[in-house]
Amino acid sequence: MNKKRIAAGALAFVLVFGIGAPVLEQTGVLTSDFSVSAADADVKVGWKPTRYYQDAEGNYTFQYVQAGYMQIISLDNDELTEFEVPSEITDEKSGLTFPVEVIYKEAFQGKKNLKKVTIPSTVNRIGVNAFSNCTALEEVVGMEGVTTISDDAFVSCESLKTITLPQGLTNLGNEAFSHCSALTELTIPGSVTLMGSYVASGCPELKSITFEEGITNIPSFFAYLDSNLEKVSIPSTCKSIGMGAFSYSGLVAIEIPDNVTRVDNEVFNNCKRLTSVKLSSGCDIVNMNTFSDCSALEEVIIPDSIKIISNTAFSFCTA
């Protein structure tokens, strides 16, 4: 039995010439009969990693990844209002069972009737645009094992009011929850180490955001245009707040913890309801347009650590 090691170049050759569909994380040793591993060399897997397969009911399409897991490629039944992602799929030929670990990019995109989805603990990654424009989606259950929520994963889920992010989450992509117009609250677990921009921007009903202890950075434009945002909890572990993070939001008061050493430009720009601010004693500068056009701002507590105040930091603060 001839063994062939799959390399990126070889895989690219296969895809360019139309032999198979795109594959994630194709690694390891592949025999001509698609054996699972050396330990199971006598058991042949019926699935081929370069092909897509459908479940018996025709509800979804899946793919076997040679690293030893499955990924959900698409939801095929447009009439479903509820869907439970399987935790595992069994190969009928070999009898081997593999965990479902990935919800592939755009897998549920635009499913207008879907109201509830249950994601098992085996899933660790939700792909780009996986649930984008699921306008009826109200409830996401599970996700305990998810470590990565990719860019635009839940963008424009207009009926989603709440979502519980898992404590093991480490990566949260750009615009993951942007334009979720019914979302009312959001808690970012302290386990998150990498966040993109505009994560929860354009969410007009979002009233409360909690960044748990452990978060070190609030990225740029995180809650941009969240017009009814009333409360933001910033942890003592936070070191920096990115450009425009809360600009054009509905914040009334904000207290920046003293561990914060950097507040970028325009962070609270155009917060028309903002009346009081306490700056961090860890900062030495108030940057450009940080509070510009905050027309209701009446009280600012400036610590002795502040050495430089930009000439536009408080421009058009008419109160």
mmCIF file of C-alpha atoms in Angstrom:
data_model
loop_
_atom_site.group_PDB
_atom_site.id
_atom_site.type_symbol
_atom_site.label_atom_id
_atom_site.label_comp_id
_atom_site.label_asym_id
_atom_site.label_seq_id
_atom_site.Cartn_x
_atom_site.Cartn_y
_atom_site.Cartn_z
ATOM 1 C CA MET A 1 0.000 0.000 0.000
ATOM 2 C CA ASN A 2 1.610 3.247 -1.137
ATOM 3 C CA LYS A 3 1.441 6.077 1.301
ATOM 4 C CA LYS A 4 1.419 9.683 0.142
ATOM 5 C CA ARG A 5 1.970 12.688 2.383
ATOM 6 C CA ILE A 6 -0.460 15.496 1.564
ATOM 7 C CA ALA A 7 1.311 18.816 1.070
ATOM 8 C CA ALA A 8 -0.240 22.205 0.517
ATOM 9 C CA GLY A 9 0.923 22.229 -3.077
ATOM 10 C CA ALA A 10 -0.580 18.858 -3.841
ATOM 11 C CA LEU A 11 -3.884 19.903 -2.311
ATOM 12 C CA ALA A 12 -3.873 23.096 -4.356
ATOM 13 C CA PHE A 13 -3.358 20.995 -7.503
ATOM 14 C CA VAL A 14 -6.389 18.894 -6.625
ATOM 15 C CA LEU A 15 -8.585 21.941 -6.059
ATOM 16 C CA VAL A 16 -7.469 23.850 -9.150
ATOM 17 C CA PHE A 17 -8.321 20.965 -11.408
ATOM 18 C CA GLY A 18 -11.768 20.525 -9.877
ATOM 19 C CA ILE A 19 -11.299 17.101 -8.312
ATOM 20 C CA GLY A 20 -12.622 18.122 -4.928
ATOM 21 C CA ALA A 21 -14.136 20.863 -2.792
ATOM 22 C CA PRO A 22 -12.130 23.135 -0.468
ATOM 23 C CA VAL A 23 -10.787 21.314 2.581
ATOM 24 C CA LEU A 24 -9.710 22.655 5.970
ATOM 25 C CA GLU A 25 -6.604 21.432 7.766
ATOM 26 C CA GLN A 26 -5.738 18.478 5.552
ATOM 27 C CA THR A 27 -2.696 17.076 7.355
ATOM 28 C CA GLY A 28 -1.042 13.785 8.122
ATOM 29 C CA VAL A 29 -0.448 10.607 6.137
ATOM 30 C CA LEU A 30 -2.997 9.419 3.610
ATOM 31 C CA THR A 31 -3.034 5.929 2.129
ATOM 32 C CA SER A 32 -4.558 5.216 -1.231
ATOM 33 C CA ASP A 33 -7.529 3.683 0.606
ATOM 34 C CA PHE A 34 -7.944 6.587 3.082
ATOM 35 C CA SER A 35 -6.956 4.752 6.270
ATOM 36 C CA VAL A 36 -7.685 6.599 9.516
ATOM 37 C CA SER A 37 -4.329 6.056 11.201
ATOM 38 C CA ALA A 38 -1.616 3.483 11.698
ATOM 39 C CA ALA A 39 -3.622 2.042 14.591
ATOM 40 C CA ASP A 40 -6.610 1.506 12.292
ATOM 41 C CA ALA A 41 -4.659 0.599 9.166
ATOM 42 C CA ASP A 42 -6.918 -2.365 8.491
ATOM 43 C CA VAL A 43 -10.107 -0.243 8.721
ATOM 44 C CA LYS A 44 -10.888 1.875 5.675
ATOM 45 C CA VAL A 45 -12.914 5.087 5.945
ATOM 46 C CA GLY A 46 -15.684 5.283 3.370
ATOM 47 C CA TRP A 47 -15.539 9.076 3.064
ATOM 48 C CA LYS A 48 -13.042 10.923 0.909
ATOM 49 C CA PRO A 49 -11.740 14.248 2.270
ATOM 50 C CA THR A 50 -12.114 15.907 -1.133
ATOM 51 C CA ARG A 51 -15.865 15.278 -1.289
ATOM 52 C CA TYR A 52 -19.008 16.487 0.448
ATOM 53 C CA TYR A 53 -21.695 14.142 1.806
ATOM 54 C CA GLN A 54 -25.296 14.578 2.921
ATOM 55 C CA ASP A 55 -27.074 13.025 5.897
ATOM 56 C CA ALA A 56 -29.811 10.440 5.275
ATOM 57 C CA GLU A 57 -32.637 12.963 5.785
ATOM 58 C CA GLY A 58 -31.091 15.484 3.426
ATOM 59 C CA ASN A 59 -30.962 18.171 6.114
ATOM 60 C CA TYR A 60 -27.262 19.037 6.004
ATOM 61 C CA THR A 61 -24.012 18.498 4.131
ATOM 62 C CA PHE A 62 -20.834 17.455 5.917
ATOM 63 C CA GLN A 63 -17.197 16.724 5.192
ATOM 64 C CA TYR A 64 -14.649 14.338 6.653
ATOM 65 C CA VAL A 65 -11.326 15.990 7.503
ATOM 66 C CA GLN A 66 -8.386 13.622 7.578
ATOM 67 C CA ALA A 67 -7.133 15.034 10.860
ATOM 68 C CA GLY A 68 -9.944 12.955 12.363
ATOM 69 C CA TYR A 69 -12.988 15.188 12.658
ATOM 70 C CA MET A 70 -16.073 16.329 10.746
ATOM 71 C CA GLN A 71 -17.240 19.755 9.672
ATOM 72 C CA ILE A 72 -20.758 20.885 8.826
ATOM 73 C CA ILE A 73 -20.663 22.465 5.367
ATOM 74 C CA SER A 74 -24.244 23.650 4.943
ATOM 75 C CA LEU A 75 -27.812 23.419 6.186
ATOM 76 C CA ASP A 76 -29.786 22.186 3.182
ATOM 77 C CA ASN A 77 -33.351 22.137 4.500
ATOM 78 C CA ASP A 78 -34.550 25.739 4.286
ATOM 79 C CA GLU A 79 -37.813 24.948 6.073
ATOM 80 C CA LEU A 80 -36.258 23.976 9.409
ATOM 81 C CA THR A 81 -36.987 26.326 12.317
ATOM 82 C CA GLU A 82 -34.773 24.428 14.762
ATOM 83 C CA PHE A 83 -31.583 22.498 14.151
ATOM 84 C CA GLU A 84 -29.306 20.532 16.453
ATOM 85 C CA VAL A 85 -25.783 20.191 15.137
ATOM 86 C CA PRO A 86 -24.740 16.547 15.585
ATOM 87 C CA SER A 87 -21.896 15.951 18.015
ATOM 88 C CA GLU A 88 -20.556 13.057 15.947
ATOM 89 C CA ILE A 89 -21.070 11.242 12.663
ATOM 90 C CA THR A 90 -20.492 7.521 12.086
ATOM 91 C CA ASP A 91 -18.995 6.095 8.915
ATOM 92 C CA GLU A 92 -21.202 3.209 7.800
ATOM 93 C CA LYS A 93 -18.377 1.452 5.959
ATOM 94 C CA SER A 94 -15.856 1.314 8.798
ATOM 95 C CA GLY A 95 -18.121 1.769 11.813
ATOM 96 C CA LEU A 96 -15.797 4.514 13.033
ATOM 97 C CA THR A 97 -17.288 7.613 14.659
ATOM 98 C CA PHE A 98 -15.781 11.077 14.336
ATOM 99 C CA PRO A 99 -16.597 14.241 16.340
ATOM 100 C CA VAL A 100 -18.090 17.290 14.658
ATOM 101 C CA GLU A 101 -15.614 20.092 15.433
ATOM 102 C CA VAL A 102 -16.223 22.813 12.847
ATOM 103 C CA ILE A 103 -19.181 24.742 11.493
ATOM 104 C CA TYR A 104 -17.834 25.765 8.106
ATOM 105 C CA LYS A 105 -17.988 29.250 6.617
ATOM 106 C CA GLU A 106 -21.476 30.329 5.471
ATOM 107 C CA ALA A 107 -22.932 26.993 6.618
ATOM 108 C CA PHE A 108 -26.212 28.533 7.848
ATOM 109 C CA GLN A 109 -25.976 31.883 6.094
ATOM 110 C CA GLY A 110 -29.315 33.441 5.179
ATOM 111 C CA LYS A 111 -31.551 30.684 6.564
ATOM 112 C CA LYS A 112 -34.595 32.891 7.099
ATOM 113 C CA ASN A 113 -36.749 30.327 8.967
ATOM 114 C CA LEU A 114 -34.152 29.155 11.481
ATOM 115 C CA LYS A 115 -35.113 30.270 15.010
ATOM 116 C CA LYS A 116 -33.022 28.023 17.245
ATOM 117 C CA VAL A 117 -29.727 26.216 16.844
ATOM 118 C CA THR A 118 -28.031 23.894 19.330
ATOM 119 C CA ILE A 119 -24.258 23.593 19.084
ATOM 120 C CA PRO A 120 -22.622 20.625 20.885
ATOM 121 C CA SER A 121 -19.508 20.849 23.036
ATOM 122 C CA THR A 122 -17.475 19.021 20.376
ATOM 123 C CA VAL A 123 -17.575 22.081 18.096
ATOM 124 C CA ASN A 124 -14.545 24.322 18.620
ATOM 125 C CA ARG A 125 -14.745 26.668 15.640
ATOM 126 C CA ILE A 126 -17.554 28.663 14.019
ATOM 127 C CA GLY A 127 -16.551 29.834 10.563
ATOM 128 C CA VAL A 128 -16.791 33.147 8.731
ATOM 129 C CA ASN A 129 -20.413 34.197 8.081
ATOM 130 C CA ALA A 130 -21.585 30.866 9.507
ATOM 131 C CA PHE A 131 -24.908 32.302 10.749
ATOM 132 C CA SER A 132 -24.923 35.692 9.048
ATOM 133 C CA ASN A 133 -28.309 37.053 7.986
ATOM 134 C CA CYS A 134 -30.262 34.398 9.862
ATOM 135 C CA THR A 135 -32.873 37.061 10.502
ATOM 136 C CA ALA A 136 -35.260 34.836 12.510
ATOM 137 C CA LEU A 137 -32.586 33.320 14.762
ATOM 138 C CA GLU A 138 -33.580 33.953 18.386
ATOM 139 C CA GLU A 139 -31.667 31.369 20.370
ATOM 140 C CA VAL A 140 -28.211 29.785 20.241
ATOM 141 C CA VAL A 141 -27.798 26.950 22.736
ATOM 142 C CA GLY A 142 -24.558 25.273 23.781
ATOM 143 C CA MET A 143 -21.200 26.329 22.302
ATOM 144 C CA GLU A 144 -19.392 25.176 25.470
ATOM 145 C CA GLY A 145 -16.388 23.956 23.488
ATOM 146 C CA VAL A 146 -16.116 26.846 21.028
ATOM 147 C CA THR A 147 -12.749 28.614 21.098
ATOM 148 C CA THR A 148 -13.062 30.591 17.852
ATOM 149 C CA ILE A 149 -15.949 32.672 16.525
ATOM 150 C CA SER A 150 -14.829 33.955 13.147
ATOM 151 C CA ASP A 151 -15.469 37.220 11.307
ATOM 152 C CA ASP A 152 -19.135 38.078 10.691
ATOM 153 C CA ALA A 153 -20.249 34.789 12.252
ATOM 154 C CA PHE A 154 -23.565 36.193 13.532
ATOM 155 C CA VAL A 155 -23.728 39.490 11.658
ATOM 156 C CA SER A 156 -27.269 40.775 10.994
ATOM 157 C CA CYS A 157 -29.019 38.156 13.125
ATOM 158 C CA GLU A 158 -31.806 40.645 13.694
ATOM 159 C CA SER A 159 -33.887 38.573 16.151
ATOM 160 C CA LEU A 160 -31.054 37.485 18.454
ATOM 161 C CA LYS A 161 -31.633 39.114 21.864
ATOM 162 C CA THR A 162 -29.059 37.336 24.029
ATOM 163 C CA ILE A 163 -26.169 34.967 23.528
ATOM 164 C CA THR A 164 -23.907 33.300 26.091
ATOM 165 C CA LEU A 165 -20.284 33.096 25.034
ATOM 166 C CA PRO A 166 -18.271 30.161 26.446
ATOM 167 C CA GLN A 167 -15.583 30.679 29.060
ATOM 168 C CA GLY A 168 -12.996 28.950 26.879
ATOM 169 C CA LEU A 169 -13.467 31.344 23.963
ATOM 170 C CA THR A 170 -10.129 32.788 22.834
ATOM 171 C CA ASN A 171 -10.742 34.336 19.402
ATOM 172 C CA LEU A 172 -13.599 36.693 18.497
ATOM 173 C CA GLY A 173 -13.603 37.945 14.921
ATOM 174 C CA ASN A 174 -14.398 41.236 13.236
ATOM 175 C CA GLU A 175 -18.093 42.169 13.289
ATOM 176 C CA ALA A 176 -18.985 38.852 14.907
ATOM 177 C CA PHE A 177 -22.240 40.326 16.285
ATOM 178 C CA SER A 178 -22.542 43.589 14.393
ATOM 179 C CA HIS A 179 -25.994 44.707 13.254
ATOM 180 C CA CYS A 180 -27.744 42.301 15.626
ATOM 181 C CA SER A 181 -30.527 44.823 16.044
ATOM 182 C CA ALA A 182 -32.369 43.008 18.878
ATOM 183 C CA LEU A 183 -29.312 42.177 21.005
ATOM 184 C CA THR A 184 -29.690 43.708 24.487
ATOM 185 C CA GLU A 185 -26.624 42.554 26.411
ATOM 186 C CA LEU A 186 -23.241 40.994 25.767
ATOM 187 C CA THR A 187 -20.552 39.580 28.041
ATOM 188 C CA ILE A 188 -17.037 38.986 26.739
ATOM 189 C CA PRO A 189 -15.332 36.166 28.695
ATOM 190 C CA GLY A 190 -11.947 36.867 30.234
ATOM 191 C CA SER A 191 -10.479 33.987 28.246
ATOM 192 C CA VAL A 192 -10.627 36.003 25.004
ATOM 193 C CA THR A 193 -7.126 36.999 23.906
ATOM 194 C CA LEU A 194 -7.787 38.120 20.342
ATOM 195 C CA MET A 195 -10.678 40.359 19.256
ATOM 196 C CA GLY A 196 -11.365 42.025 15.943
ATOM 197 C CA SER A 197 -12.924 45.413 15.254
ATOM 198 C CA TYR A 198 -16.627 46.357 15.172
ATOM 199 C CA VAL A 199 -17.514 43.223 17.184
ATOM 200 C CA ALA A 200 -20.891 44.545 18.370
ATOM 201 C CA SER A 201 -21.297 47.696 16.312
ATOM 202 C CA GLY A 202 -24.603 48.892 14.954
ATOM 203 C CA CYS A 203 -26.646 47.151 17.654
ATOM 204 C CA PRO A 204 -29.263 49.803 18.536
ATOM 205 C CA GLU A 205 -30.871 47.846 21.403
ATOM 206 C CA LEU A 206 -27.628 46.833 23.099
ATOM 207 C CA LYS A 207 -27.779 48.337 26.590
ATOM 208 C CA SER A 208 -25.041 46.568 28.528
ATOM 209 C CA ILE A 209 -21.562 45.265 27.711
ATOM 210 C CA THR A 210 -19.412 43.478 30.271
ATOM 211 C CA PHE A 211 -15.748 42.788 29.661
ATOM 212 C CA GLU A 212 -14.745 40.188 32.241
ATOM 213 C CA GLU A 213 -11.500 40.217 34.213
ATOM 214 C CA GLY A 214 -8.705 38.955 31.994
ATOM 215 C CA ILE A 215 -9.533 41.146 29.002
ATOM 216 C CA THR A 216 -6.504 43.339 28.253
ATOM 217 C CA ASN A 217 -7.674 45.257 25.198
ATOM 218 C CA ILE A 218 -10.968 46.642 23.912
ATOM 219 C CA PRO A 219 -10.580 46.798 20.127
ATOM 220 C CA SER A 220 -11.450 49.655 17.813
ATOM 221 C CA PHE A 221 -15.080 50.499 17.098
ATOM 222 C CA PHE A 222 -16.280 47.654 19.330
ATOM 223 C CA ALA A 223 -19.649 49.285 20.104
ATOM 224 C CA TYR A 224 -19.719 51.957 17.412
ATOM 225 C CA LEU A 225 -23.229 53.312 16.730
ATOM 226 C CA ASP A 226 -24.809 51.466 19.685
ATOM 227 C CA SER A 227 -27.186 54.337 20.327
ATOM 228 C CA ASN A 228 -28.898 52.913 23.433
ATOM 229 C CA LEU A 229 -25.803 51.598 25.175
ATOM 230 C CA GLU A 230 -26.094 52.577 28.842
ATOM 231 C CA LYS A 231 -23.469 50.579 30.706
ATOM 232 C CA VAL A 232 -19.970 49.315 29.983
ATOM 233 C CA SER A 233 -17.974 47.378 32.580
ATOM 234 C CA ILE A 234 -14.233 47.656 31.954
ATOM 235 C CA PRO A 235 -12.067 45.244 33.998
ATOM 236 C CA SER A 236 -8.974 46.158 35.988
ATOM 237 C CA THR A 237 -6.928 43.976 33.626
ATOM 238 C CA CYS A 238 -7.647 46.228 30.639
ATOM 239 C CA LYS A 239 -4.611 48.126 29.333
ATOM 240 C CA SER A 240 -5.906 49.832 26.199
ATOM 241 C CA ILE A 241 -9.088 50.992 24.473
ATOM 242 C CA GLY A 242 -8.995 51.176 20.683
ATOM 243 C CA MET A 243 -10.008 53.969 18.348
ATOM 244 C CA GLY A 244 -13.701 54.835 18.317
ATOM 245 C CA ALA A 245 -14.546 51.891 20.577
ATOM 246 C CA PHE A 246 -17.686 53.542 22.006
ATOM 247 C CA SER A 247 -18.176 56.424 19.594
ATOM 248 C CA TYR A 248 -21.725 57.418 18.711
ATOM 249 C CA SER A 249 -23.043 55.304 21.596
ATOM 250 C CA GLY A 250 -25.607 56.165 24.262
ATOM 251 C CA LEU A 251 -23.271 56.075 27.273
ATOM 252 C CA VAL A 252 -24.200 58.431 30.116
ATOM 253 C CA ALA A 253 -21.201 57.962 32.413
ATOM 254 C CA ILE A 254 -17.883 56.161 32.167
ATOM 255 C CA GLU A 255 -15.101 55.392 34.616
ATOM 256 C CA ILE A 256 -11.847 54.242 33.062
ATOM 257 C CA PRO A 257 -9.838 51.947 35.394
ATOM 258 C CA ASP A 258 -6.410 53.178 36.447
ATOM 259 C CA ASN A 259 -4.661 50.205 34.819
ATOM 260 C CA VAL A 260 -5.622 51.529 31.380
ATOM 261 C CA THR A 261 -2.544 53.198 29.904
ATOM 262 C CA ARG A 262 -3.816 53.991 26.419
ATOM 263 C CA VAL A 263 -7.075 55.485 25.168
ATOM 264 C CA ASP A 264 -6.967 56.014 21.406
ATOM 265 C CA ASN A 265 -8.522 58.753 19.276
ATOM 266 C CA GLU A 266 -12.294 59.207 19.143
ATOM 267 C CA VAL A 267 -13.087 56.540 21.752
ATOM 268 C CA PHE A 268 -16.119 58.469 23.059
ATOM 269 C CA ASN A 269 -16.649 60.765 20.102
ATOM 270 C CA ASN A 270 -20.273 61.878 19.579
ATOM 271 C CA CYS A 271 -21.624 60.284 22.745
ATOM 272 C CA LYS A 272 -24.433 62.834 22.990
ATOM 273 C CA ARG A 273 -25.757 61.591 26.362
ATOM 274 C CA LEU A 274 -22.407 61.382 28.133
ATOM 275 C CA THR A 275 -22.435 63.650 31.202
ATOM 276 C CA SER A 276 -19.523 62.508 33.385
ATOM 277 C CA VAL A 277 -16.120 60.904 32.887
ATOM 278 C CA LYS A 278 -13.321 59.745 35.163
ATOM 279 C CA LEU A 279 -10.031 59.338 33.318
ATOM 280 C CA SER A 280 -7.396 56.730 34.163
ATOM 281 C CA SER A 281 -4.418 57.720 36.289
ATOM 282 C CA GLY A 282 -2.411 55.314 34.146
ATOM 283 C CA CYS A 283 -2.737 57.592 31.109
ATOM 284 C CA ASP A 284 -0.608 60.633 30.367
ATOM 285 C CA ILE A 285 -2.448 61.924 27.304
ATOM 286 C CA VAL A 286 -5.993 62.647 26.156
ATOM 287 C CA ASN A 287 -5.929 62.002 22.428
ATOM 288 C CA MET A 288 -7.546 63.713 19.460
ATOM 289 C CA ASN A 289 -11.346 63.842 19.454
ATOM 290 C CA THR A 290 -11.571 61.473 22.420
ATOM 291 C CA PHE A 291 -14.636 63.349 23.695
ATOM 292 C CA SER A 292 -15.434 65.616 20.765
ATOM 293 C CA ASP A 293 -19.119 66.372 20.166
ATOM 294 C CA CYS A 294 -20.117 65.070 23.599
ATOM 295 C CA SER A 295 -22.561 67.934 23.896
ATOM 296 C CA ALA A 296 -23.961 66.939 27.333
ATOM 297 C CA LEU A 297 -20.580 66.417 29.033
ATOM 298 C CA GLU A 298 -20.482 68.413 32.269
ATOM 299 C CA GLU A 299 -17.921 66.728 34.515
ATOM 300 C CA VAL A 300 -14.463 65.329 33.712
ATOM 301 C CA ILE A 301 -12.128 64.086 36.434
ATOM 302 C CA ILE A 302 -8.580 64.518 35.127
ATOM 303 C CA PRO A 303 -5.820 62.889 37.233
ATOM 304 C CA ASP A 304 -2.385 64.446 37.759
ATOM 305 C CA SER A 305 -0.851 61.840 35.452
ATOM 306 C CA ILE A 306 -2.326 63.575 32.392
ATOM 307 C CA LYS A 307 0.410 65.709 30.821
ATOM 308 C CA ILE A 308 -0.987 66.331 27.338
ATOM 309 C CA ILE A 309 -4.532 67.152 26.237
ATOM 310 C CA SER A 310 -5.088 67.357 22.487
ATOM 311 C CA ASN A 311 -6.640 70.603 21.300
ATOM 312 C CA THR A 312 -9.535 68.601 19.819
ATOM 313 C CA ALA A 313 -9.977 66.212 22.749
ATOM 314 C CA PHE A 314 -13.044 68.091 24.014
ATOM 315 C CA SER A 315 -14.058 70.035 20.918
ATOM 316 C CA PHE A 316 -17.749 70.920 20.615
ATOM 317 C CA CYS A 317 -18.466 69.912 24.221
ATOM 318 C CA THR A 318 -20.944 72.739 24.586
ATOM 319 C CA ALA A 319 -22.288 71.916 28.049
#
